[in-house]
CSV table of C-alpha atoms (C1' of nucleotides) in Angstrom, one decimal:
chain,number,residue,atom,x,y,z
Y,1,UNK,CA,-4.4,11.5,-15.7
Y,2,UNK,CA,-6.7,9.4,-17.2
Y,3,UNK,CA,-5.2,10.8,-20.5
Y,4,UNK,CA,-3.7,8.2,-22.7
Y,5,UNK,CA,-0.6,9.3,-23.8
Y,6,UNK,CA,0.5,9.9,-20.3
Y,7,UNK,CA,0.6,6.1,-20.0
Y,8,UNK,CA,4.2,5.4,-20.1
Y,9,UNK,CA,4.2,1.8,-21.4
Y,10,UNK,CA,2.1,3.3,-24.5
Y,11,UNK,CA,4.3,6.3,-25.1
Y,12,UNK,CA,7.7,5.9,-24.7
Y,13,UNK,CA,9.1,7.6,-27.7
Y,14,UNK,CA,5.4,8.8,-29.0
Y,15,UNK,CA,5.9,10.9,-33.0
Y,16,UNK,CA,4.4,14.0,-31.5
Y,17,UNK,CA,7.0,14.5,-28.3
Y,18,UNK,CA,8.7,17.9,-27.8
Y,19,UNK,CA,12.5,17.3,-28.0
Y,20,UNK,CA,12.6,18.7,-24.0
Y,21,UNK,CA,10.2,16.5,-23.1
Y,22,UNK,CA,12.1,13.6,-24.5
Y,23,UNK,CA,15.1,14.8,-22.8
Y,24,UNK,CA,13.2,15.4,-19.3
Y,25,UNK,CA,12.1,11.8,-19.2
Y,26,UNK,CA,15.6,10.1,-20.0
Y,27,UNK,CA,17.2,12.8,-17.4
Y,28,UNK,CA,14.6,11.4,-14.5
Y,29,UNK,CA,14.4,7.7,-15.2
Y,30,UNK,CA,18.9,8.0,-15.2
Y,31,UNK,CA,18.6,9.9,-11.8
Y,32,UNK,CA,15.5,7.6,-10.3
Y,33,UNK,CA,17.9,3.9,-11.8
Y,34,UNK,CA,21.1,6.2,-9.5
Y,35,UNK,CA,18.9,7.1,-7.0
Y,36,UNK,CA,18.0,3.5,-6.8
Y,37,UNK,CA,21.2,1.7,-7.1
Y,38,UNK,CA,23.0,3.7,-4.7
Y,39,UNK,CA,20.1,4.0,-1.7
Y,40,UNK,CA,17.7,2.0,-2.5
Y,41,UNK,CA,14.1,1.9,-3.6
Y,42,UNK,CA,12.9,3.7,-0.1
Y,43,UNK,CA,15.3,6.8,-0.8
Y,44,UNK,CA,13.7,7.2,-4.2
Y,45,UNK,CA,12.0,10.3,-3.3
Y,46,UNK,CA,10.2,12.4,-5.9
Y,47,UNK,CA,11.8,15.6,-4.4
Y,48,UNK,CA,15.4,13.2,-4.6
Y,49,UNK,CA,14.6,12.7,-8.4
Y,50,UNK,CA,14.2,16.0,-9.0
Y,51,UNK,CA,17.3,17.9,-7.9
Y,52,UNK,CA,19.4,14.9,-9.2
Y,53,UNK,CA,17.3,15.0,-12.8
Y,54,UNK,CA,17.3,19.0,-12.4
Y,55,UNK,CA,14.1,19.0,-13.4
Y,56,UNK,CA,11.1,20.4,-10.7
Y,57,UNK,CA,8.9,17.3,-9.1
Y,58,UNK,CA,6.1,18.9,-11.6
Y,59,UNK,CA,7.5,17.6,-14.7
Y,60,UNK,CA,7.9,14.1,-13.1
Y,61,UNK,CA,4.4,13.6,-11.9
Y,62,UNK,CA,3.7,14.4,-15.9
Y,63,UNK,CA,5.4,12.0,-17.2
Y,64,UNK,CA,4.7,9.5,-14.6
Y,65,UNK,CA,1.5,10.6,-13.1
Y,66,UNK,CA,2.9,9.0,-9.8
Y,67,UNK,CA,5.8,7.2,-8.2
Y,68,UNK,CA,5.0,4.0,-8.9
Y,69,UNK,CA,4.5,4.9,-12.8
Y,70,UNK,CA,8.1,6.1,-12.2
Y,71,UNK,CA,8.9,2.9,-10.6
Y,72,UNK,CA,6.8,0.7,-13.7
Y,73,UNK,CA,9.1,3.2,-15.9
Y,74,UNK,CA,12.5,2.0,-14.6
Y,75,UNK,CA,11.3,-1.9,-15.3
Y,76,UNK,CA,9.5,-1.1,-18.6
Y,77,UNK,CA,12.2,-3.1,-20.7
Y,78,UNK,CA,12.6,-6.2,-19.0
Y,79,UNK,CA,8.9,-6.1,-18.6
Y,80,UNK,CA,8.4,-5.7,-23.0
Y,81,UNK,CA,11.1,-8.4,-22.6
Y,82,UNK,CA,9.0,-10.8,-20.7
Y,83,UNK,CA,5.9,-9.6,-22.2
Y,84,UNK,CA,7.6,-10.9,-25.9
Y,85,UNK,CA,8.7,-14.5,-24.6
Y,86,UNK,CA,5.0,-15.2,-23.4
Y,87,UNK,CA,4.0,-14.1,-26.5
Y,88,UNK,CA,6.5,-15.8,-29.2
Y,89,UNK,CA,9.5,-17.2,-27.5
Y,90,UNK,CA,10.8,-20.4,-27.3
Y,91,UNK,CA,8.5,-22.7,-25.2
Y,92,UNK,CA,7.5,-23.8,-22.3
Y,93,UNK,CA,7.2,-20.2,-21.8
Y,94,UNK,CA,5.9,-19.1,-25.1
Y,95,UNK,CA,3.8,-20.9,-27.8
Y,96,UNK,CA,4.5,-24.8,-28.6
Y,97,UNK,CA,4.4,-26.3,-24.8
Y,98,UNK,CA,1.4,-28.1,-23.7
Y,99,UNK,CA,-1.1,-25.3,-21.3
Y,100,UNK,CA,-0.2,-27.5,-18.4
Y,101,UNK,CA,3.8,-27.1,-18.4
Y,102,UNK,CA,3.1,-23.1,-20.1
Y,103,UNK,CA,1.3,-22.5,-17.2
Y,104,UNK,CA,4.1,-23.8,-14.9
Y,105,UNK,CA,6.9,-22.0,-17.0
Y,106,UNK,CA,5.0,-18.5,-16.7
Y,107,UNK,CA,5.0,-19.1,-12.6
Y,108,UNK,CA,8.6,-20.2,-12.8
Y,109,UNK,CA,9.6,-17.3,-14.9
Y,110,UNK,CA,7.5,-14.8,-13.1
Y,111,UNK,CA,9.1,-16.1,-9.7
Y,112,UNK,CA,12.6,-15.6,-11.2
Y,113,UNK,CA,11.6,-12.2,-12.1
Y,114,UNK,CA,10.2,-11.1,-9.0
Y,115,UNK,CA,13.2,-12.1,-7.2
Y,116,UNK,CA,15.3,-10.1,-9.9
Y,117,UNK,CA,13.8,-6.9,-9.0
Y,118,UNK,CA,13.0,-7.0,-5.5
Y,119,UNK,CA,11.7,-4.1,-4.2
Y,120,UNK,CA,10.9,-1.9,-7.2
Y,121,UNK,CA,8.5,-3.7,-8.1
Y,122,UNK,CA,7.1,-4.2,-5.1
Y,123,UNK,CA,6.9,-1.2,-4.4
Y,124,UNK,CA,5.4,-0.4,-8.2
Y,125,UNK,CA,2.8,-2.6,-7.8
Y,126,UNK,CA,1.9,-1.5,-4.6
Y,127,UNK,CA,-2.0,-0.6,-5.4
Y,128,UNK,CA,-4.5,2.7,-4.9
Y,129,UNK,CA,-7.3,1.2,-4.5
Y,130,UNK,CA,-10.1,1.2,-6.5
Y,131,UNK,CA,-7.7,3.0,-9.6
Y,132,UNK,CA,-7.6,0.9,-12.5
Y,133,UNK,CA,-5.7,-1.9,-13.5
Y,134,UNK,CA,-2.4,-1.7,-14.4
Y,135,UNK,CA,-2.1,-3.1,-18.3
Y,136,UNK,CA,0.7,-5.6,-17.6
Y,137,UNK,CA,-1.3,-7.2,-14.8
Y,138,UNK,CA,-4.2,-7.3,-17.3
Y,139,UNK,CA,-2.4,-8.9,-20.3
Y,140,UNK,CA,-1.1,-11.6,-17.7
Y,141,UNK,CA,-5.0,-12.3,-16.5
Y,142,UNK,CA,-5.4,-12.9,-19.5
Y,143,UNK,CA,-2.4,-14.5,-20.6
Y,144,UNK,CA,-3.8,-17.3,-17.6
Y,145,UNK,CA,-7.1,-17.6,-18.6
Y,146,UNK,CA,-6.3,-18.5,-22.1
Y,147,UNK,CA,-4.1,-21.5,-21.4
Y,148,UNK,CA,-6.1,-22.5,-18.7
Y,149,UNK,CA,-9.5,-22.4,-20.8
Y,150,UNK,CA,-7.3,-24.6,-23.1
Y,151,UNK,CA,-6.3,-26.9,-20.2
Y,152,UNK,CA,-10.0,-27.9,-20.4
Y,153,UNK,CA,-10.8,-25.5,-17.5
Y,154,UNK,CA,-14.4,-24.3,-17.8
Y,155,UNK,CA,-14.4,-20.3,-18.2
Y,156,UNK,CA,-15.8,-19.0,-15.0
Y,157,UNK,CA,-13.3,-20.8,-13.5
Y,158,UNK,CA,-10.7,-20.4,-15.4
Y,159,UNK,CA,-11.8,-16.2,-15.1
Y,160,UNK,CA,-11.5,-16.8,-11.2
Y,161,UNK,CA,-8.5,-18.9,-10.8
Y,162,UNK,CA,-6.5,-16.3,-13.2
Y,163,UNK,CA,-7.0,-14.0,-10.7
Y,164,UNK,CA,-5.9,-16.2,-7.8
Y,165,UNK,CA,-2.6,-17.8,-9.0
Y,166,UNK,CA,-1.7,-13.8,-10.1
Y,167,UNK,CA,-2.9,-13.2,-6.5
Y,168,UNK,CA,0.1,-16.3,-5.3
Y,169,UNK,CA,2.1,-14.8,-8.2
Y,170,UNK,CA,2.3,-11.1,-6.3
Y,171,UNK,CA,5.6,-9.2,-6.1
Y,172,UNK,CA,5.1,-9.2,-2.1
Y,173,UNK,CA,2.9,-12.7,-2.2
Y,174,UNK,CA,6.3,-14.4,-3.7
Y,175,UNK,CA,9.2,-11.6,-1.6
Y,176,UNK,CA,7.2,-12.7,2.0
Y,177,UNK,CA,6.7,-16.4,1.0
Y,178,UNK,CA,11.2,-16.3,0.7
Y,179,UNK,CA,12.0,-13.6,3.6
Y,180,UNK,CA,9.2,-13.2,6.1
Y,181,UNK,CA,8.1,-17.5,5.8
Y,182,UNK,CA,11.6,-18.6,5.2
Y,183,UNK,CA,10.9,-20.8,1.8
Y,184,UNK,CA,13.9,-21.5,-0.2
Y,185,UNK,CA,13.8,-21.1,-4.2
Y,186,UNK,CA,13.7,-24.1,-4.7
Y,187,UNK,CA,10.1,-24.4,-2.5
Y,188,UNK,CA,8.3,-21.3,-3.9
Y,189,UNK,CA,9.0,-23.3,-7.6
Y,190,UNK,CA,8.7,-26.5,-6.5
Y,191,UNK,CA,5.2,-25.2,-4.5
Y,192,UNK,CA,4.1,-23.2,-7.3
Y,193,UNK,CA,4.5,-26.4,-9.2
Y,194,UNK,CA,2.4,-28.6,-7.7
Y,195,UNK,CA,-0.5,-25.2,-7.9
Y,196,UNK,CA,-0.3,-24.8,-11.0
Y,197,UNK,CA,-0.8,-28.6,-12.3
Y,198,UNK,CA,-3.5,-29.0,-9.5
Y,199,UNK,CA,-5.3,-26.1,-11.5
Y,200,UNK,CA,-4.6,-26.9,-15.0
Y,201,UNK,CA,-6.3,-30.0,-14.0
Y,202,UNK,CA,-8.8,-29.6,-12.2
Y,203,UNK,CA,-11.8,-31.2,-13.4
Y,204,UNK,CA,-14.5,-29.1,-15.1
Y,205,UNK,CA,-17.2,-27.8,-12.9
V,1,UNK,CA,6.6,0.4,18.6
V,2,UNK,CA,7.6,-3.3,19.5
V,3,UNK,CA,6.1,-3.2,23.1
V,4,UNK,CA,3.7,-6.2,23.1
V,5,UNK,CA,1.2,-3.9,25.4
V,6,UNK,CA,1.0,-1.7,22.9
V,7,UNK,CA,-0.5,-4.2,20.4
V,8,UNK,CA,-4.0,-3.8,20.8
V,9,UNK,CA,-5.2,-7.6,20.1
V,10,UNK,CA,-3.2,-8.7,22.7
V,11,UNK,CA,-3.7,-5.6,25.3
V,12,UNK,CA,-7.6,-4.7,24.9
V,13,UNK,CA,-8.1,-4.4,28.7
V,14,UNK,CA,-4.6,-5.4,30.2
V,15,UNK,CA,-5.3,-5.3,34.2
V,16,UNK,CA,-2.1,-2.4,34.2
V,17,UNK,CA,-4.1,0.0,31.7
V,18,UNK,CA,-4.6,3.5,33.3
V,19,UNK,CA,-8.3,4.8,33.4
V,20,UNK,CA,-7.3,7.2,31.3
V,21,UNK,CA,-5.8,5.2,28.9
V,22,UNK,CA,-9.0,3.0,28.7
V,23,UNK,CA,-11.1,5.8,28.7
V,24,UNK,CA,-9.3,7.1,25.9
V,25,UNK,CA,-8.8,4.2,24.2
V,26,UNK,CA,-13.1,3.3,24.0
V,27,UNK,CA,-13.5,7.7,22.8
V,28,UNK,CA,-11.0,6.9,19.7
V,29,UNK,CA,-12.3,3.7,18.5
V,30,UNK,CA,-16.4,5.6,18.4
V,31,UNK,CA,-15.2,8.6,16.8
V,32,UNK,CA,-13.5,5.9,14.4
V,33,UNK,CA,-16.4,3.6,13.8
V,34,UNK,CA,-18.7,7.2,13.5
V,35,UNK,CA,-15.8,8.2,10.9
V,36,UNK,CA,-16.0,5.3,8.6
V,37,UNK,CA,-20.4,4.7,8.8
V,38,UNK,CA,-20.8,7.7,8.3
V,39,UNK,CA,-17.9,8.8,5.3
V,40,UNK,CA,-16.0,5.7,4.5
V,41,UNK,CA,-12.6,4.5,4.8
V,42,UNK,CA,-10.7,7.2,3.0
V,43,UNK,CA,-12.3,9.8,5.5
V,44,UNK,CA,-10.6,8.1,8.5
V,45,UNK,CA,-8.2,10.5,8.9
V,46,UNK,CA,-6.3,10.9,12.0
V,47,UNK,CA,-7.0,14.0,12.8
V,48,UNK,CA,-10.0,13.3,12.3
V,49,UNK,CA,-9.9,10.7,14.6
V,50,UNK,CA,-8.8,13.1,16.9
V,51,UNK,CA,-10.6,15.5,16.3
V,52,UNK,CA,-13.5,14.1,16.9
V,53,UNK,CA,-13.0,12.2,19.4
V,54,UNK,CA,-11.3,14.9,21.5
V,55,UNK,CA,-7.8,14.0,22.5
V,56,UNK,CA,-4.3,14.3,20.5
V,57,UNK,CA,-2.9,12.6,17.7
V,58,UNK,CA,-0.2,11.3,19.6
V,59,UNK,CA,-2.5,9.6,22.1
V,60,UNK,CA,-4.2,7.6,19.0
V,61,UNK,CA,-0.9,6.8,17.8
V,62,UNK,CA,0.6,5.9,21.6
V,63,UNK,CA,-2.2,3.1,20.9
V,64,UNK,CA,-2.5,1.9,17.1
V,65,UNK,CA,0.4,2.8,16.0
V,66,UNK,CA,-0.7,3.8,12.7
V,67,UNK,CA,-3.0,4.2,10.9
V,68,UNK,CA,-3.2,0.0,9.8
V,69,UNK,CA,-3.2,-0.8,14.1
V,70,UNK,CA,-6.5,1.5,14.8
V,71,UNK,CA,-8.4,-0.2,11.2
V,72,UNK,CA,-7.2,-3.7,12.4
V,73,UNK,CA,-8.5,-3.0,16.2
V,74,UNK,CA,-12.4,-1.9,14.9
V,75,UNK,CA,-12.5,-5.1,13.7
V,76,UNK,CA,-10.9,-7.2,16.5
V,77,UNK,CA,-14.2,-8.7,17.9
V,78,UNK,CA,-15.1,-9.6,14.6
V,79,UNK,CA,-12.0,-11.1,13.6
V,80,UNK,CA,-11.9,-13.1,16.5
V,81,UNK,CA,-15.1,-14.4,16.5
V,82,UNK,CA,-13.8,-16.1,13.3
V,83,UNK,CA,-10.7,-17.7,14.7
V,84,UNK,CA,-13.0,-18.6,17.4
V,85,UNK,CA,-14.9,-20.7,14.8
V,86,UNK,CA,-11.9,-22.0,13.1
V,87,UNK,CA,-10.6,-23.9,16.4
V,88,UNK,CA,-14.0,-24.6,18.2
V,89,UNK,CA,-16.9,-23.8,16.3
V,90,UNK,CA,-19.3,-26.5,14.1
V,91,UNK,CA,-17.8,-28.3,11.2
V,92,UNK,CA,-17.1,-27.9,8.5
V,93,UNK,CA,-15.0,-24.7,9.5
V,94,UNK,CA,-14.3,-26.4,12.8
V,95,UNK,CA,-13.3,-29.5,14.1
V,96,UNK,CA,-15.0,-32.6,12.9
V,97,UNK,CA,-15.0,-32.8,8.8
V,98,UNK,CA,-12.2,-33.9,7.1
V,99,UNK,CA,-9.2,-31.4,6.2
V,100,UNK,CA,-10.6,-31.2,2.7
V,101,UNK,CA,-13.7,-29.9,3.3
V,102,UNK,CA,-12.2,-27.6,6.5
V,103,UNK,CA,-10.1,-25.9,3.8
V,104,UNK,CA,-13.1,-24.5,1.3
V,105,UNK,CA,-15.1,-23.8,4.3
V,106,UNK,CA,-11.9,-21.4,5.9
V,107,UNK,CA,-12.4,-20.2,2.6
V,108,UNK,CA,-15.6,-19.5,1.7
V,109,UNK,CA,-15.8,-17.9,5.5
V,110,UNK,CA,-13.2,-15.2,4.4
V,111,UNK,CA,-14.6,-14.7,1.2
V,112,UNK,CA,-17.6,-13.7,3.3
V,113,UNK,CA,-15.9,-11.8,5.7
V,114,UNK,CA,-14.0,-9.6,3.3
V,115,UNK,CA,-16.9,-9.1,1.5
V,116,UNK,CA,-18.6,-7.9,4.9
V,117,UNK,CA,-16.2,-5.6,5.8
V,118,UNK,CA,-14.7,-4.4,2.4
V,119,UNK,CA,-12.6,-1.4,2.1
V,120,UNK,CA,-12.0,-1.4,6.2
V,121,UNK,CA,-10.2,-5.2,5.8
V,122,UNK,CA,-8.1,-3.7,2.4
V,123,UNK,CA,-7.1,-0.7,4.5
V,124,UNK,CA,-5.9,-2.2,7.2
V,125,UNK,CA,-3.9,-4.9,5.9
V,126,UNK,CA,-2.4,-3.0,3.5
V,127,UNK,CA,0.9,-3.8,4.4
V,128,UNK,CA,3.8,-1.7,5.2
V,129,UNK,CA,7.0,-3.8,3.3
V,130,UNK,CA,9.2,-5.5,5.9
V,131,UNK,CA,7.2,-5.0,8.4
V,132,UNK,CA,6.3,-8.0,11.1
V,133,UNK,CA,3.7,-10.4,10.1
V,134,UNK,CA,0.0,-9.5,11.3
V,135,UNK,CA,-0.7,-12.1,14.5
V,136,UNK,CA,-4.1,-12.3,12.4
V,137,UNK,CA,-2.3,-13.5,9.5
V,138,UNK,CA,0.2,-15.8,11.0
V,139,UNK,CA,-2.5,-17.8,13.1
V,140,UNK,CA,-4.5,-18.6,9.3
V,141,UNK,CA,-1.3,-19.4,7.6
V,142,UNK,CA,-0.8,-21.6,10.5
V,143,UNK,CA,-4.3,-23.3,10.2
V,144,UNK,CA,-3.9,-23.9,6.8
V,145,UNK,CA,-0.6,-25.8,6.8
V,146,UNK,CA,-1.9,-28.1,8.8
V,147,UNK,CA,-4.6,-28.7,7.4
V,148,UNK,CA,-3.0,-29.2,4.4
V,149,UNK,CA,-0.5,-31.7,6.0
V,150,UNK,CA,-3.6,-33.8,7.2
V,151,UNK,CA,-4.9,-34.2,3.9
V,152,UNK,CA,-1.8,-35.9,3.3
V,153,UNK,CA,0.0,-33.2,1.7
V,154,UNK,CA,4.4,-32.6,2.2
V,155,UNK,CA,5.7,-30.3,4.9
V,156,UNK,CA,7.5,-28.0,2.4
V,157,UNK,CA,4.5,-28.0,-0.7
V,158,UNK,CA,1.9,-27.0,2.6
V,159,UNK,CA,4.3,-24.1,3.5
V,160,UNK,CA,4.5,-22.9,0.5
V,161,UNK,CA,0.0,-23.9,-0.5
V,162,UNK,CA,-0.6,-21.9,2.6
V,163,UNK,CA,0.9,-18.8,1.3
V,164,UNK,CA,-0.3,-18.8,-1.8
V,165,UNK,CA,-3.9,-19.8,-1.1
V,166,UNK,CA,-4.0,-17.1,1.3
V,167,UNK,CA,-2.9,-14.9,-1.2
V,168,UNK,CA,-5.5,-15.2,-3.0
V,169,UNK,CA,-8.2,-14.5,-0.1
V,170,UNK,CA,-6.5,-11.1,0.3
V,171,UNK,CA,-9.3,-8.5,0.9
V,172,UNK,CA,-7.1,-6.7,-2.0
V,173,UNK,CA,-7.1,-10.0,-4.3
V,174,UNK,CA,-11.2,-10.5,-3.2
V,175,UNK,CA,-12.3,-7.2,-3.5
V,176,UNK,CA,-10.3,-6.6,-7.5
V,177,UNK,CA,-12.0,-10.1,-8.2
V,178,UNK,CA,-15.9,-8.8,-6.9
V,179,UNK,CA,-15.2,-5.4,-8.9
V,180,UNK,CA,-13.0,-4.7,-11.7
V,181,UNK,CA,-13.0,-8.1,-12.2
V,182,UNK,CA,-16.1,-8.6,-13.1
V,183,UNK,CA,-16.7,-12.0,-10.6
V,184,UNK,CA,-19.9,-12.6,-9.6
V,185,UNK,CA,-19.7,-13.8,-5.3
V,186,UNK,CA,-20.5,-17.4,-6.8
V,187,UNK,CA,-18.2,-17.3,-9.5
V,188,UNK,CA,-15.1,-16.5,-6.7
V,189,UNK,CA,-17.0,-18.8,-4.3
V,190,UNK,CA,-16.7,-21.9,-6.6
V,191,UNK,CA,-13.5,-20.9,-7.9
V,192,UNK,CA,-12.8,-21.7,-4.3
V,193,UNK,CA,-14.3,-24.7,-4.2
V,194,UNK,CA,-11.8,-25.8,-6.8
V,195,UNK,CA,-8.9,-24.1,-5.9
V,196,UNK,CA,-8.5,-25.2,-2.4
V,197,UNK,CA,-10.1,-28.9,-3.2
V,198,UNK,CA,-7.3,-29.3,-5.7
V,199,UNK,CA,-4.6,-28.2,-3.5
V,200,UNK,CA,-6.2,-30.9,-0.7
V,201,UNK,CA,-5.6,-33.8,-3.2
V,202,UNK,CA,-2.3,-32.7,-4.6
V,203,UNK,CA,0.2,-35.2,-5.3
V,204,UNK,CA,3.1,-35.5,-2.5
V,205,UNK,CA,6.4,-34.5,-3.8
Z,1,DG,C1',-3.8,14.8,52.3
Z,2,DT,C1',0.6,14.4,50.2
Z,3,DT,C1',4.7,13.1,47.9
Z,4,DC,C1',6.6,11.5,43.9
Z,5,DG,C1',8.2,8.1,39.8
Z,6,DA,C1',5.2,6.6,36.6
Z,7,DT,C1',1.8,6.6,32.5
Z,8,DG,C1',0.1,8.3,29.6
Z,9,DC,C1',-1.2,12.9,26.3
Z,10,DG,C1',-1.3,16.9,22.9
Z,11,DG,C1',-0.2,19.2,19.4
Z,12,DA,C1',4.0,22.0,16.6
Z,13,DC,C1',7.0,19.8,13.9
Z,14,DT,C1',8.9,16.2,9.7
Z,15,DG,C1',8.7,14.8,5.3
Z,16,DC,C1',6.1,12.6,2.3
Z,17,DG,C1',3.3,11.8,-2.3
Z,18,DG,C1',0.9,14.4,-4.8
Z,19,DT,C1',-1.6,19.2,-7.1
Z,20,DC,C1',-1.8,23.8,-9.2
Z,21,DC,C1',-1.2,28.0,-11.8
Z,22,DG,C1',1.7,32.0,-14.0
Z,23,DC,C1',5.6,31.4,-16.6
Z,24,DT,C1',8.4,29.6,-20.4
Z,25,DT,C1',10.1,27.5,-24.4
Z,26,DG,C1',9.3,24.8,-28.1
Z,27,DT,C1',6.8,24.4,-32.8
Z,28,DC,C1',4.1,25.8,-36.8
Z,29,DT,C1',2.3,28.9,-39.6
Z,30,DC,C1',3.2,32.7,-42.5
M,1,DG,C1',12.4,36.5,-38.3
M,2,DA,C1',7.9,37.9,-35.9
M,3,DG,C1',3.9,36.4,-34.4
M,4,DA,C1',1.0,33.2,-32.0
M,5,DC,C1',0.0,28.7,-29.9
M,6,DA,C1',-0.1,24.6,-27.8
M,7,DA,C1',2.7,21.7,-24.9
M,8,DG,C1',6.1,21.6,-21.0
M,9,DC,C1',7.8,23.0,-17.0
M,10,DG,C1',8.9,23.7,-11.7
M,11,DG,C1',8.1,24.8,-7.1
M,12,DA,C1',4.9,26.8,-4.0
M,13,DC,C1',1.5,25.2,-2.1
M,14,DC,C1',-1.4,20.7,0.7
M,15,DG,C1',-3.4,17.5,3.4
M,16,DC,C1',-1.8,13.4,4.8
M,17,DA,C1',0.8,10.2,8.3
M,18,DG,C1',4.0,9.7,12.1
M,19,DT,C1',7.6,11.9,15.8
M,20,DC,C1',9.1,13.9,20.1
M,21,DC,C1',8.9,16.1,23.8
M,22,DG,C1',7.6,19.1,27.6
M,23,DC,C1',3.7,19.2,30.4
M,24,DA,C1',-0.2,16.9,33.3
M,25,DT,C1',-2.4,13.6,34.8
M,26,DC,C1',-2.6,9.0,37.3
M,27,DG,C1',-2.4,5.6,41.3
M,28,DA,C1',0.6,4.2,44.9
M,29,DA,C1',3.0,4.7,49.5
M,30,DC,C1',3.3,6.4,53.5
DNA sequence: GTTCGATGCGGACTGCGGTCCGCTTGTCTC
DNA sequence: GAGACAAGCGGACCGCAGTCCGCATCGAAC
């Protein structure tokens, strides 16, 4: 379970992968996508995926660890693209803009990402208590910490604020705001703008 | 499941409750407390509670809806006391202090609450996607919205910020900060202080 | 005390995520 | 091509949360 080669985001097509394994990975992902788009995430049962893909249940768990891992794998392409935009894309998301602007842009892009992927992302990010942090989440936390630090926030506060702000951008949080809480997309976006700027310009402790 | 009389926090000892039902409720809660304090939350299986209490599994679900409901019931007394402190306790948590001070105090108290109840609270607040909002959470959200509004934040932003700040005080968030993220209690407390003040003094949109 | 309707009870049952282990199948070596 | 070893495979299996429905029990009315 801790074997790095089993983390899908880290080894999508590593050289030392057997041919049948690669074929089955593709079959499983196709089956999963098909089930989600036809019947929604809640219909994505491991057994259903196994039957649709024509493989055994064990095969899926071997590749993707668990249900959350499979769902993450479905989002992997987009998540990777998002990451690339952060590192090398055009400002204000990428480098070139000021830290406060980049922080705001990060949140707005993340909110759009959550809206786009909705329930899949929510289901994928429901965390196993005590499990290790997902690498994508860790990367985002680091990104925010660096942005805040370069905006003049002290290191301790930057570490806390990065984590707190990420919580506000969590799939479950954002979807609840848009659904249960009855906020419009514009309210969420402008609220985040306010919060992010306030955090970035906070006085050093 | 939607019957109001089944919500434990709303009907702990309503008059029209049969004697055996009340006895069984007490038996179940005692059994649950005993299991948690002896073996931790993860050992709190509905079957184990049923066996320890000497009742059937169906009885527990009838009273408490589901596992989360049972866990919430365990925290009910403390949650109620917390609520009372908010409404009528001494400042700065209760009325009498300025809104920013009360906002900061709310968060600090909530962080302490999370630390005190740890895994039980985390397990209780793991949300069923799409389920209705827990009344305690709704009350906290309203409380924060009113504090923010009285601090001069516009209504739309207050609604968003209340939800975003609550996400930062979520049991899972705070426990991750203290555990996985390696922040000390002091870092979390002073970080919250900074964030809450920044949000409360944000310019009106 | 007896009757009677409503309320509560219990445990077999379902469907799920996740594990396990004997078997199959690729791939590398000679 | 034959042999051998590792890697992958599959589905029976487990423990769990949550449901269902026939049955027992309570409390009120008389």
